[in-house]
Amino acid sequence: MKVPFFRLQSSAADIASVKKTLAGGWLTTGERAAELETLVKERCGTKHAVAVSSATAGLQLALAALDIGAGDEVITTAFTFTATCAAIVQCGAKPVIADIDPVTLNLDPHCVAGKINKRTRAIIAVDIAGLPCDYRALLALCRKHKLKLICDAAHSFGAATRVSSKRTVAIGVIGAVNVFSFYSTKNLTTAEGGMVLTQNKNIAERVRRLSLHGITKSALQRNRAADWRYDISEIGFKANLSDLNAALGVSRIQRFDSLLASRHRIAKWYLDELRRFEEYIELPPQFENTNQAWHLYIVKLNLKRWKIGRDRFIKELTKLGIGCGVHYIPLHYFSAYKDILKIQAGELYHTEKSYARVVSLPLYPELKRSEVMGVCDAIKELVQRYGK
Ligand SMILES: Cc1ncc(COP(=O)(O)O)c(C=O)c1O
């Protein structure tokens, strides 16, 4: 059976929504982007949301809006996509890498605590696979050391978690700034896009201004008021979300509950089918009081029980028609990051050990039960052939 790692189906409503915008004559940032902002704000319960062209841009804007730059340190993980750390490098600050928790693959707050010094200004936490970080611990560190928490929530739109013994909140309201990705493979998509969420009006206004060159009036405002005069209050970025992109998000967010429920259902099918192979494959953790977004289904090979390594496992699974991926190659393994991060051998023990074990299996709402069973059958076949 052939099961691709990712596939996206656009509904008739998605196509109609994009067509309507295309026919409406206003394609760049305007009413549809504003509509998407409102829908995301309502869903997450946050005060402010700014639609942007990507989560990458959202992270750059977050750091700029918090005035983080040269001389500052920002603690983050190497077990992430380059965008998380690149934003820190690009703003002139120093990325400081903490190790991860080998179970959740998220930042380990104890390691973060050990990296804090007087130059530390912020922590960028990443909810790997849509599983929220230990925010109770991270928020406590931020409070104690007066740090800003930036949530790279690229994977976790739709997730919720405990932030105190009594309060469970949606991802999107926890950090000083929270950034979603609406890239094509993400839980909510606008093809390319993202959103910056914050409870702070000044940060939101600054992110909005900086997302459009630092211009004080949007194109729509200038067009509507036939007012050509504007100021550039500071040098900004070009990172606004077009209405054409937003139109897709507006349509898909209407059925987001059902898209998320499909992800949960698929994760349960994997769990039910693969739990009897847990000596060979560690399945993703699940926690009470946490509603994870199941962006990715990452399993970890128990390498002691395999005659082959992870790379060969992926090769064999691919030969059986199953698309899979690796999230993530630790950043310090990339040539561009070697000299920037200067990680010593063994310093990121769990990051490196986890990397050698992880395989991401197909997980997207369109996946049929028969396809999930096909993936599990292929894994069983590999257990029989290469398990020990
Ligand atoms: C953890 C993480 N952060 C940031 C990004 C960047 O997202 P975007 O493609 O929307 O810029 C990604 C993209 O995959 C990601 O996985």
PDB file of N, CA, C and O in Angstrom, residues 184-250:
ATOM      1  N   SER A 184       1.391  24.884   4.588  1.00  0.00           N
ATOM      2  CA  SER A 184       0.469  23.892   4.001  1.00  0.00           C
ATOM      3  C   SER A 184       0.243  22.635   4.821  1.00  0.00           C
ATOM      4  O   SER A 184      -0.849  22.080   4.825  1.00  0.00           O
ATOM      5  N   THR A 185       1.297  22.161   5.481  1.00  0.00           N
ATOM      6  CA  THR A 185       1.150  20.894   6.223  1.00  0.00           C
ATOM      7  C   THR A 185       0.593  21.099   7.636  1.00  0.00           C
ATOM      8  O   THR A 185       0.327  20.126   8.325  1.00  0.00           O
ATOM      9  N   LYS A 186       0.438  22.345   8.052  1.00  0.00           N
ATOM     10  CA  LYS A 186       0.100  22.594   9.456  1.00  0.00           C
ATOM     11  C   LYS A 186      -1.392  22.356   9.729  1.00  0.00           C
ATOM     12  O   LYS A 186      -2.186  22.231   8.806  1.00  0.00           O
ATOM     13  N   ASN A 187      -1.733  22.316  11.011  1.00  0.00           N
ATOM     14  CA  ASN A 187      -3.113  21.951  11.402  1.00  0.00           C
ATOM     15  C   ASN A 187      -4.153  22.885  10.790  1.00  0.00           C
ATOM     16  O   ASN A 187      -5.235  22.450  10.412  1.00  0.00           O
ATOM     17  N   LEU A 188      -3.820  24.164  10.743  1.00  0.00           N
ATOM     18  CA  LEU A 188      -4.667  25.125  10.025  1.00  0.00           C
ATOM     19  C   LEU A 188      -3.774  25.743   8.958  1.00  0.00           C
ATOM     20  O   LEU A 188      -2.651  26.141   9.267  1.00  0.00           O
ATOM     21  N   THR A 189      -4.265  25.798   7.732  1.00  0.00           N
ATOM     22  CA  THR A 189      -3.385  26.335   6.687  1.00  0.00           C
ATOM     23  C   THR A 189      -4.006  27.474   5.885  1.00  0.00           C
ATOM     24  O   THR A 189      -5.219  27.520   5.691  1.00  0.00           O
ATOM     25  N   THR A 190      -3.095  28.366   5.461  1.00  0.00           N
ATOM     26  CA  THR A 190      -3.448  29.407   4.485  1.00  0.00           C
ATOM     27  C   THR A 190      -2.511  29.252   3.277  1.00  0.00           C
ATOM     28  O   THR A 190      -2.205  30.234   2.613  1.00  0.00           O
ATOM     29  N   ALA A 191      -2.018  28.061   3.052  1.00  0.00           N
ATOM     30  CA  ALA A 191      -0.965  27.719   2.060  1.00  0.00           C
ATOM     31  C   ALA A 191       0.392  28.115   2.617  1.00  0.00           C
ATOM     32  O   ALA A 191       1.245  27.279   2.873  1.00  0.00           O
ATOM     33  N   GLU A 192       0.620  29.403   2.756  1.00  0.00           N
ATOM     34  CA  GLU A 192       1.745  29.956   3.504  1.00  0.00           C
ATOM     35  C   GLU A 192       1.136  31.007   4.416  1.00  0.00           C
ATOM     36  O   GLU A 192       0.247  31.736   3.992  1.00  0.00           O
ATOM     37  N   GLY A 193       1.618  31.102   5.626  1.00  0.00           N
ATOM     38  CA  GLY A 193       1.084  32.133   6.511  1.00  0.00           C
ATOM     39  C   GLY A 193       1.352  31.812   7.959  1.00  0.00           C
ATOM     40  O   GLY A 193       1.969  30.794   8.282  1.00  0.00           O
ATOM     41  N   GLY A 194       0.895  32.695   8.804  1.00  0.00           N
ATOM     42  CA  GLY A 194       1.065  32.490  10.237  1.00  0.00           C
ATOM     43  C   GLY A 194       0.304  33.549  10.989  1.00  0.00           C
ATOM     44  O   GLY A 194      -0.344  34.417  10.379  1.00  0.00           O
ATOM     45  N   MET A 195       0.355  33.470  12.310  1.00  0.00           N
ATOM     46  CA  MET A 195      -0.307  34.498  13.100  1.00  0.00           C
ATOM     47  C   MET A 195       0.445  34.729  14.400  1.00  0.00           C
ATOM     48  O   MET A 195       0.951  33.784  15.001  1.00  0.00           O
ATOM     49  N   VAL A 196       0.502  35.991  14.791  1.00  0.00           N
ATOM     50  CA  VAL A 196       1.154  36.381  16.042  1.00  0.00           C
ATOM     51  C   VAL A 196       0.060  36.772  17.023  1.00  0.00           C
ATOM     52  O   VAL A 196      -0.771  37.636  16.708  1.00  0.00           O
ATOM     53  N   LEU A 197       0.050  36.146  18.190  1.00  0.00           N
ATOM     54  CA  LEU A 197      -0.976  36.415  19.197  1.00  0.00           C
ATOM     55  C   LEU A 197      -0.329  36.965  20.459  1.00  0.00           C
ATOM     56  O   LEU A 197       0.742  36.495  20.865  1.00  0.00           O
ATOM     57  N   THR A 198      -1.001  37.928  21.051  1.00  0.00           N
ATOM     58  CA  THR A 198      -0.496  38.495  22.301  1.00  0.00           C
ATOM     59  C   THR A 198      -1.660  39.124  23.068  1.00  0.00           C
ATOM     60  O   THR A 198      -2.682  39.484  22.480  1.00  0.00           O
ATOM     61  N   GLN A 199      -1.474  39.245  24.361  1.00  0.00           N
ATOM     62  CA  GLN A 199      -2.481  39.927  25.188  1.00  0.00           C
ATOM     63  C   GLN A 199      -2.146  41.410  25.323  1.00  0.00           C
ATOM     64  O   GLN A 199      -2.892  42.150  25.943  1.00  0.00           O
ATOM     65  N   ASN A 200      -0.997  41.802  24.758  1.00  0.00           N
ATOM     66  CA  ASN A 200      -0.495  43.151  24.962  1.00  0.00           C
ATOM     67  C   ASN A 200      -0.737  44.016  23.713  1.00  0.00           C
ATOM     68  O   ASN A 200      -0.220  43.729  22.639  1.00  0.00           O
ATOM     69  N   LYS A 201      -1.525  45.078  23.904  1.00  0.00           N
ATOM     70  CA  LYS A 201      -1.936  45.928  22.774  1.00  0.00           C
ATOM     71  C   LYS A 201      -0.726  46.577  22.083  1.00  0.00           C
ATOM     72  O   LYS A 201      -0.651  46.630  20.853  1.00  0.00           O
ATOM     73  N   ASN A 202       0.229  47.060  22.892  1.00  0.00           N
ATOM     74  CA  ASN A 202       1.388  47.747  22.301  1.00  0.00           C
ATOM     75  C   ASN A 202       2.212  46.798  21.451  1.00  0.00           C
ATOM     76  O   ASN A 202       2.676  47.162  20.370  1.00  0.00           O
ATOM     77  N   ILE A 203       2.374  45.547  21.970  1.00  0.00           N
ATOM     78  CA  ILE A 203       3.153  44.568  21.189  1.00  0.00           C
ATOM     79  C   ILE A 203       2.403  44.274  19.889  1.00  0.00           C
ATOM     80  O   ILE A 203       2.997  44.242  18.805  1.00  0.00           O
ATOM     81  N   ALA A 204       1.091  44.096  19.986  1.00  0.00           N
ATOM     82  CA  ALA A 204       0.305  43.772  18.782  1.00  0.00           C
ATOM     83  C   ALA A 204       0.412  44.898  17.747  1.00  0.00           C
ATOM     84  O   ALA A 204       0.623  44.654  16.557  1.00  0.00           O
ATOM     85  N   GLU A 205       0.288  46.124  18.216  1.00  0.00           N
ATOM     86  CA  GLU A 205       0.345  47.267  17.274  1.00  0.00           C
ATOM     87  C   GLU A 205       1.718  47.354  16.627  1.00  0.00           C
ATOM     88  O   GLU A 205       1.844  47.629  15.432  1.00  0.00           O
ATOM     89  N   ARG A 206       2.738  47.072  17.428  1.00  0.00           N
ATOM     90  CA  ARG A 206       4.107  47.160  16.882  1.00  0.00           C
ATOM     91  C   ARG A 206       4.345  46.036  15.876  1.00  0.00           C
ATOM     92  O   ARG A 206       4.926  46.265  14.805  1.00  0.00           O
ATOM     93  N   VAL A 207       3.866  44.822  16.210  1.00  0.00           N
ATOM     94  CA  VAL A 207       4.023  43.702  15.266  1.00  0.00           C
ATOM     95  C   VAL A 207       3.304  44.041  13.956  1.00  0.00           C
ATOM     96  O   VAL A 207       3.843  43.838  12.871  1.00  0.00           O
ATOM     97  N   ARG A 208       2.108  44.607  14.065  1.00  0.00           N
ATOM     98  CA  ARG A 208       1.346  44.934  12.848  1.00  0.00           C
ATOM     99  C   ARG A 208       2.093  45.963  11.988  1.00  0.00           C
ATOM    100  O   ARG A 208       2.221  45.809  10.790  1.00  0.00           O
ATOM    101  N   ARG A 209       2.596  46.988  12.667  1.00  0.00           N
ATOM    102  CA  ARG A 209       3.313  48.037  11.930  1.00  0.00           C
ATOM    103  C   ARG A 209       4.590  47.478  11.294  1.00  0.00           C
ATOM    104  O   ARG A 209       4.865  47.691  10.127  1.00  0.00           O
ATOM    105  N   LEU A 210       5.327  46.711  12.111  1.00  0.00           N
ATOM    106  CA  LEU A 210       6.592  46.155  11.606  1.00  0.00           C
ATOM    107  C   LEU A 210       6.368  45.137  10.496  1.00  0.00           C
ATOM    108  O   LEU A 210       7.251  44.905   9.679  1.00  0.00           O
ATOM    109  N   SER A 211       5.176  44.526  10.474  1.00  0.00           N
ATOM    110  CA  SER A 211       4.912  43.517   9.439  1.00  0.00           C
ATOM    111  C   SER A 211       4.693  44.172   8.076  1.00  0.00           C
ATOM    112  O   SER A 211       4.689  43.489   7.061  1.00  0.00           O
ATOM    113  N   LEU A 212       4.513  45.483   8.076  1.00  0.00           N
ATOM    114  CA  LEU A 212       4.308  46.197   6.809  1.00  0.00           C
ATOM    115  C   LEU A 212       5.259  47.397   6.750  1.00  0.00           C
ATOM    116  O   LEU A 212       4.830  48.545   6.735  1.00  0.00           O
ATOM    117  N   HIS A 213       6.540  47.087   6.784  1.00  0.00           N
ATOM    118  CA  HIS A 213       7.604  48.088   6.592  1.00  0.00           C
ATOM    119  C   HIS A 213       7.703  49.148   7.686  1.00  0.00           C
ATOM    120  O   HIS A 213       8.434  50.115   7.521  1.00  0.00           O
ATOM    121  N   GLY A 214       6.912  49.044   8.736  1.00  0.00           N
ATOM    122  CA  GLY A 214       6.911  50.120   9.733  1.00  0.00           C
ATOM    123  C   GLY A 214       6.006  51.270   9.332  1.00  0.00           C
ATOM    124  O   GLY A 214       6.020  52.348   9.947  1.00  0.00           O
ATOM    125  N   ILE A 215       5.162  51.023   8.301  1.00  0.00           N
ATOM    126  CA  ILE A 215       4.244  52.064   7.808  1.00  0.00           C
ATOM    127  C   ILE A 215       3.073  52.220   8.789  1.00  0.00           C
ATOM    128  O   ILE A 215       2.553  51.233   9.301  1.00  0.00           O
ATOM    129  N   THR A 216       2.674  53.450   9.015  1.00  0.00           N
ATOM    130  CA  THR A 216       1.662  53.707  10.040  1.00  0.00           C
ATOM    131  C   THR A 216       0.229  53.439   9.583  1.00  0.00           C
ATOM    132  O   THR A 216      -0.680  53.412  10.390  1.00  0.00           O
ATOM    133  N   LYS A 217       0.013  53.279   8.276  1.00  0.00           N
ATOM    134  CA  LYS A 217      -1.344  52.988   7.782  1.00  0.00           C
ATOM    135  C   LYS A 217      -1.283  51.811   6.824  1.00  0.00           C
ATOM    136  O   LYS A 217      -0.370  51.750   5.993  1.00  0.00           O
ATOM    137  N   SER A 218      -2.276  50.918   6.902  1.00  0.00           N
ATOM    138  CA  SER A 218      -2.274  49.776   5.987  1.00  0.00           C
ATOM    139  C   SER A 218      -2.672  50.245   4.585  1.00  0.00           C
ATOM    140  O   SER A 218      -3.241  51.338   4.412  1.00  0.00           O
ATOM    141  N   ALA A 219      -2.425  49.390   3.606  1.00  0.00           N
ATOM    142  CA  ALA A 219      -2.782  49.723   2.218  1.00  0.00           C
ATOM    143  C   ALA A 219      -4.287  49.948   2.121  1.00  0.00           C
ATOM    144  O   ALA A 219      -4.750  50.867   1.431  1.00  0.00           O
ATOM    145  N   LEU A 220      -5.060  49.121   2.826  1.00  0.00           N
ATOM    146  CA  LEU A 220      -6.523  49.240   2.761  1.00  0.00           C
ATOM    147  C   LEU A 220      -6.980  50.581   3.345  1.00  0.00           C
ATOM    148  O   LEU A 220      -7.825  51.268   2.765  1.00  0.00           O
ATOM    149  N   GLN A 221      -6.376  50.955   4.485  1.00  0.00           N
ATOM    150  CA  GLN A 221      -6.733  52.247   5.098  1.00  0.00           C
ATOM    151  C   GLN A 221      -6.430  53.396   4.133  1.00  0.00           C
ATOM    152  O   GLN A 221      -7.244  54.299   3.954  1.00  0.00           O
ATOM    153  N   ARG A 222      -5.272  53.318   3.498  1.00  0.00           N
ATOM    154  CA  ARG A 222      -4.878  54.395   2.580  1.00  0.00           C
ATOM    155  C   ARG A 222      -5.807  54.432   1.368  1.00  0.00           C
ATOM    156  O   ARG A 222      -6.236  55.475   0.919  1.00  0.00           O
ATOM    157  N   ASN A 223      -6.174  53.225   0.890  1.00  0.00           N
ATOM    158  CA  ASN A 223      -7.029  53.118  -0.284  1.00  0.00           C
ATOM    159  C   ASN A 223      -8.424  53.646   0.018  1.00  0.00           C
ATOM    160  O   ASN A 223      -8.993  54.437  -0.749  1.00  0.00           O
ATOM    161  N   ARG A 224      -8.961  53.226   1.161  1.00  0.00           N
ATOM    162  CA  ARG A 224     -10.336  53.610   1.546  1.00  0.00           C
ATOM    163  C   ARG A 224     -10.454  55.111   1.763  1.00  0.00           C
ATOM    164  O   ARG A 224     -11.411  55.739   1.349  1.00  0.00           O
ATOM    165  N   ALA A 225      -9.454  55.662   2.458  1.00  0.00           N
ATOM    166  CA  ALA A 225      -9.558  57.074   2.811  1.00  0.00           C
ATOM    167  C   ALA A 225      -9.004  57.974   1.698  1.00  0.00           C
ATOM    168  O   ALA A 225      -8.995  59.185   1.832  1.00  0.00           O
ATOM    169  N   ALA A 226      -8.560  57.343   0.600  1.00  0.00           N
ATOM    170  CA  ALA A 226      -7.888  58.083  -0.475  1.00  0.00           C
ATOM    171  C   ALA A 226      -6.858  59.028   0.127  1.00  0.00           C
ATOM    172  O   ALA A 226      -6.724  60.183  -0.265  1.00  0.00           O
ATOM    173  N   ASP A 227      -6.161  58.524   1.115  1.00  0.00           N
ATOM    174  CA  ASP A 227      -5.201  59.343   1.856  1.00  0.00           C
ATOM    175  C   ASP A 227      -3.819  58.776   1.601  1.00  0.00           C
ATOM    176  O   ASP A 227      -3.472  57.723   2.111  1.00  0.00           O
ATOM    177  N   TRP A 228      -3.070  59.448   0.793  1.00  0.00           N
ATOM    178  CA  TRP A 228      -1.785  58.891   0.358  1.00  0.00           C
ATOM    179  C   TRP A 228      -0.657  59.121   1.342  1.00  0.00           C
ATOM    180  O   TRP A 228       0.389  58.528   1.246  1.00  0.00           O
ATOM    181  N   ARG A 229      -0.910  59.990   2.355  1.00  0.00           N
ATOM    182  CA  ARG A 229       0.201  60.341   3.241  1.00  0.00           C
ATOM    183  C   ARG A 229       0.346  59.293   4.355  1.00  0.00           C
ATOM    184  O   ARG A 229      -0.660  58.828   4.893  1.00  0.00           O
ATOM    185  N   TYR A 230       1.564  58.920   4.638  1.00  0.00           N
ATOM    186  CA  TYR A 230       1.798  58.013   5.762  1.00  0.00           C
ATOM    187  C   TYR A 230       3.189  58.246   6.312  1.00  0.00           C
ATOM    188  O   TYR A 230       4.018  58.889   5.664  1.00  0.00           O
ATOM    189  N   ASP A 231       3.412  57.723   7.492  1.00  0.00           N
ATOM    190  CA  ASP A 231       4.749  57.829   8.067  1.00  0.00           C
ATOM    191  C   ASP A 231       5.350  56.425   8.164  1.00  0.00           C
ATOM    192  O   ASP A 231       4.622  55.423   8.192  1.00  0.00           O
ATOM    193  N   ILE A 232       6.663  56.383   8.201  1.00  0.00           N
ATOM    194  CA  ILE A 232       7.358  55.136   8.537  1.00  0.00           C
ATOM    195  C   ILE A 232       8.003  55.409   9.884  1.00  0.00           C
ATOM    196  O   ILE A 232       8.966  56.172   9.976  1.00  0.00           O
ATOM    197  N   SER A 233       7.430  54.806  10.915  1.00  0.00           N
ATOM    198  CA  SER A 233       7.872  55.184  12.258  1.00  0.00           C
ATOM    199  C   SER A 233       9.124  54.433  12.672  1.00  0.00           C
ATOM    200  O   SER A 233       9.849  54.860  13.558  1.00  0.00           O
ATOM    201  N   GLU A 234       9.360  53.261  12.084  1.00  0.00           N
ATOM    202  CA  GLU A 234      10.625  52.540  12.273  1.00  0.00           C
ATOM    203  C   GLU A 234      10.787  51.580  11.102  1.00  0.00           C
ATOM    204  O   GLU A 234       9.808  51.263  10.418  1.00  0.00           O
ATOM    205  N   ILE A 235      12.010  51.136  10.881  1.00  0.00           N
ATOM    206  CA  ILE A 235      12.269  50.278   9.728  1.00  0.00           C
ATOM    207  C   ILE A 235      11.689  48.889  10.017  1.00  0.00           C
ATOM    208  O   ILE A 235      12.022  48.275  11.021  1.00  0.00           O
ATOM    209  N   GLY A 236      10.817  48.450   9.116  1.00  0.00           N
ATOM    210  CA  GLY A 236      10.130  47.191   9.381  1.00  0.00           C
ATOM    211  C   GLY A 236      10.469  46.086   8.411  1.00  0.00           C
ATOM    212  O   GLY A 236      11.494  46.113   7.719  1.00  0.00           O
ATOM    213  N   PHE A 237       9.586  45.113   8.364  1.00  0.00           N
ATOM    214  CA  PHE A 237       9.726  43.931   7.514  1.00  0.00           C
ATOM    215  C   PHE A 237       8.591  43.952   6.477  1.00  0.00           C
ATOM    216  O   PHE A 237       7.702  44.793   6.547  1.00  0.00           O
ATOM    217  N   LYS A 238       8.602  42.977   5.568  1.00  0.00           N
ATOM    218  CA  LYS A 238       7.448  42.811   4.667  1.00  0.00           C
ATOM    219  C   LYS A 238       6.899  41.428   4.984  1.00  0.00           C
ATOM    220  O   LYS A 238       7.411  40.425   4.496  1.00  0.00           O
ATOM    221  N   ALA A 239       5.906  41.379   5.824  1.00  0.00           N
ATOM    222  CA  ALA A 239       5.505  40.075   6.353  1.00  0.00           C
ATOM    223  C   ALA A 239       3.996  39.991   6.572  1.00  0.00           C
ATOM    224  O   ALA A 239       3.528  39.240   7.414  1.00  0.00           O
ATOM    225  N   ASN A 240       3.252  40.788   5.791  1.00  0.00           N
ATOM    226  CA  ASN A 240       1.788  40.758   5.953  1.00  0.00           C
ATOM    227  C   ASN A 240       1.190  39.553   5.229  1.00  0.00           C
ATOM    228  O   ASN A 240       1.794  39.011   4.307  1.00  0.00           O
ATOM    229  N   LEU A 241       0.003  39.132   5.660  1.00  0.00           N
ATOM    230  CA  LEU A 241      -0.677  37.994   5.030  1.00  0.00           C
ATOM    231  C   LEU A 241      -1.669  38.532   3.996  1.00  0.00           C
ATOM    232  O   LEU A 241      -2.484  39.418   4.310  1.00  0.00           O
ATOM    233  N   SER A 242      -1.637  37.967   2.800  1.00  0.00           N
ATOM    234  CA  SER A 242      -2.565  38.449   1.765  1.00  0.00           C
ATOM    235  C   SER A 242      -3.984  37.938   2.050  1.00  0.00           C
ATOM    236  O   SER A 242      -4.160  36.883   2.672  1.00  0.00           O
ATOM    237  N   ASP A 243      -4.972  38.661   1.567  1.00  0.00           N
ATOM    238  CA  ASP A 243      -6.369  38.223   1.715  1.00  0.00           C
ATOM    239  C   ASP A 243      -6.605  36.906   0.976  1.00  0.00           C
ATOM    240  O   ASP A 243      -7.436  36.097   1.392  1.00  0.00           O
ATOM    241  N   LEU A 244      -5.880  36.716  -0.120  1.00  0.00           N
ATOM    242  CA  LEU A 244      -6.050  35.484  -0.890  1.00  0.00           C
ATOM    243  C   LEU A 244      -5.661  34.277  -0.026  1.00  0.00           C
ATOM    244  O   LEU A 244      -6.360  33.258  -0.009  1.00  0.00           O
ATOM    245  N   ASN A 245      -4.556  34.405   0.701  1.00  0.00           N
ATOM    246  CA  ASN A 245      -4.152  33.339   1.617  1.00  0.00           C
ATOM    247  C   ASN A 245      -5.137  33.218   2.781  1.00  0.00           C
ATOM    248  O   ASN A 245      -5.541  32.112   3.162  1.00  0.00           O
ATOM    249  N   ALA A 246      -5.510  34.368   3.334  1.00  0.00           N
ATOM    250  CA  ALA A 246      -6.397  34.362   4.504  1.00  0.00           C
ATOM    251  C   ALA A 246      -7.725  33.692   4.170  1.00  0.00           C
ATOM    252  O   ALA A 246      -8.321  33.007   5.014  1.00  0.00           O
ATOM    253  N   ALA A 247      -8.182  33.850   2.921  1.00  0.00           N
ATOM    254  CA  ALA A 247      -9.482  33.284   2.522  1.00  0.00           C
ATOM    255  C   ALA A 247      -9.509  31.768   2.723  1.00  0.00           C
ATOM    256  O   ALA A 247     -10.535  31.198   3.111  1.00  0.00           O
ATOM    257  N   LEU A 248      -8.382  31.119   2.489  1.00  0.00           N
ATOM    258  CA  LEU A 248      -8.315  29.671   2.699  1.00  0.00           C
ATOM    259  C   LEU A 248      -8.418  29.348   4.197  1.00  0.00           C
ATOM    260  O   LEU A 248      -9.155  28.443   4.598  1.00  0.00           O
ATOM    261  N   GLY A 249      -7.719  30.131   5.002  1.00  0.00           N
ATOM    262  CA  GLY A 249      -7.760  29.923   6.456  1.00  0.00           C
ATOM    263  C   GLY A 249      -9.149  30.165   7.015  1.00  0.00           C
ATOM    264  O   GLY A 249      -9.621  29.420   7.888  1.00  0.00           O
ATOM    265  N   VAL A 250      -9.835  31.207   6.507  1.00  0.00           N
ATOM    266  CA  VAL A 250     -11.194  31.528   6.984  1.00  0.00           C
ATOM    267  C   VAL A 250     -12.123  30.347   6.724  1.00  0.00           C
ATOM    268  O   VAL A 250     -12.944  29.987   7.568  1.00  0.00           O
TER     269      VAL A 250
END
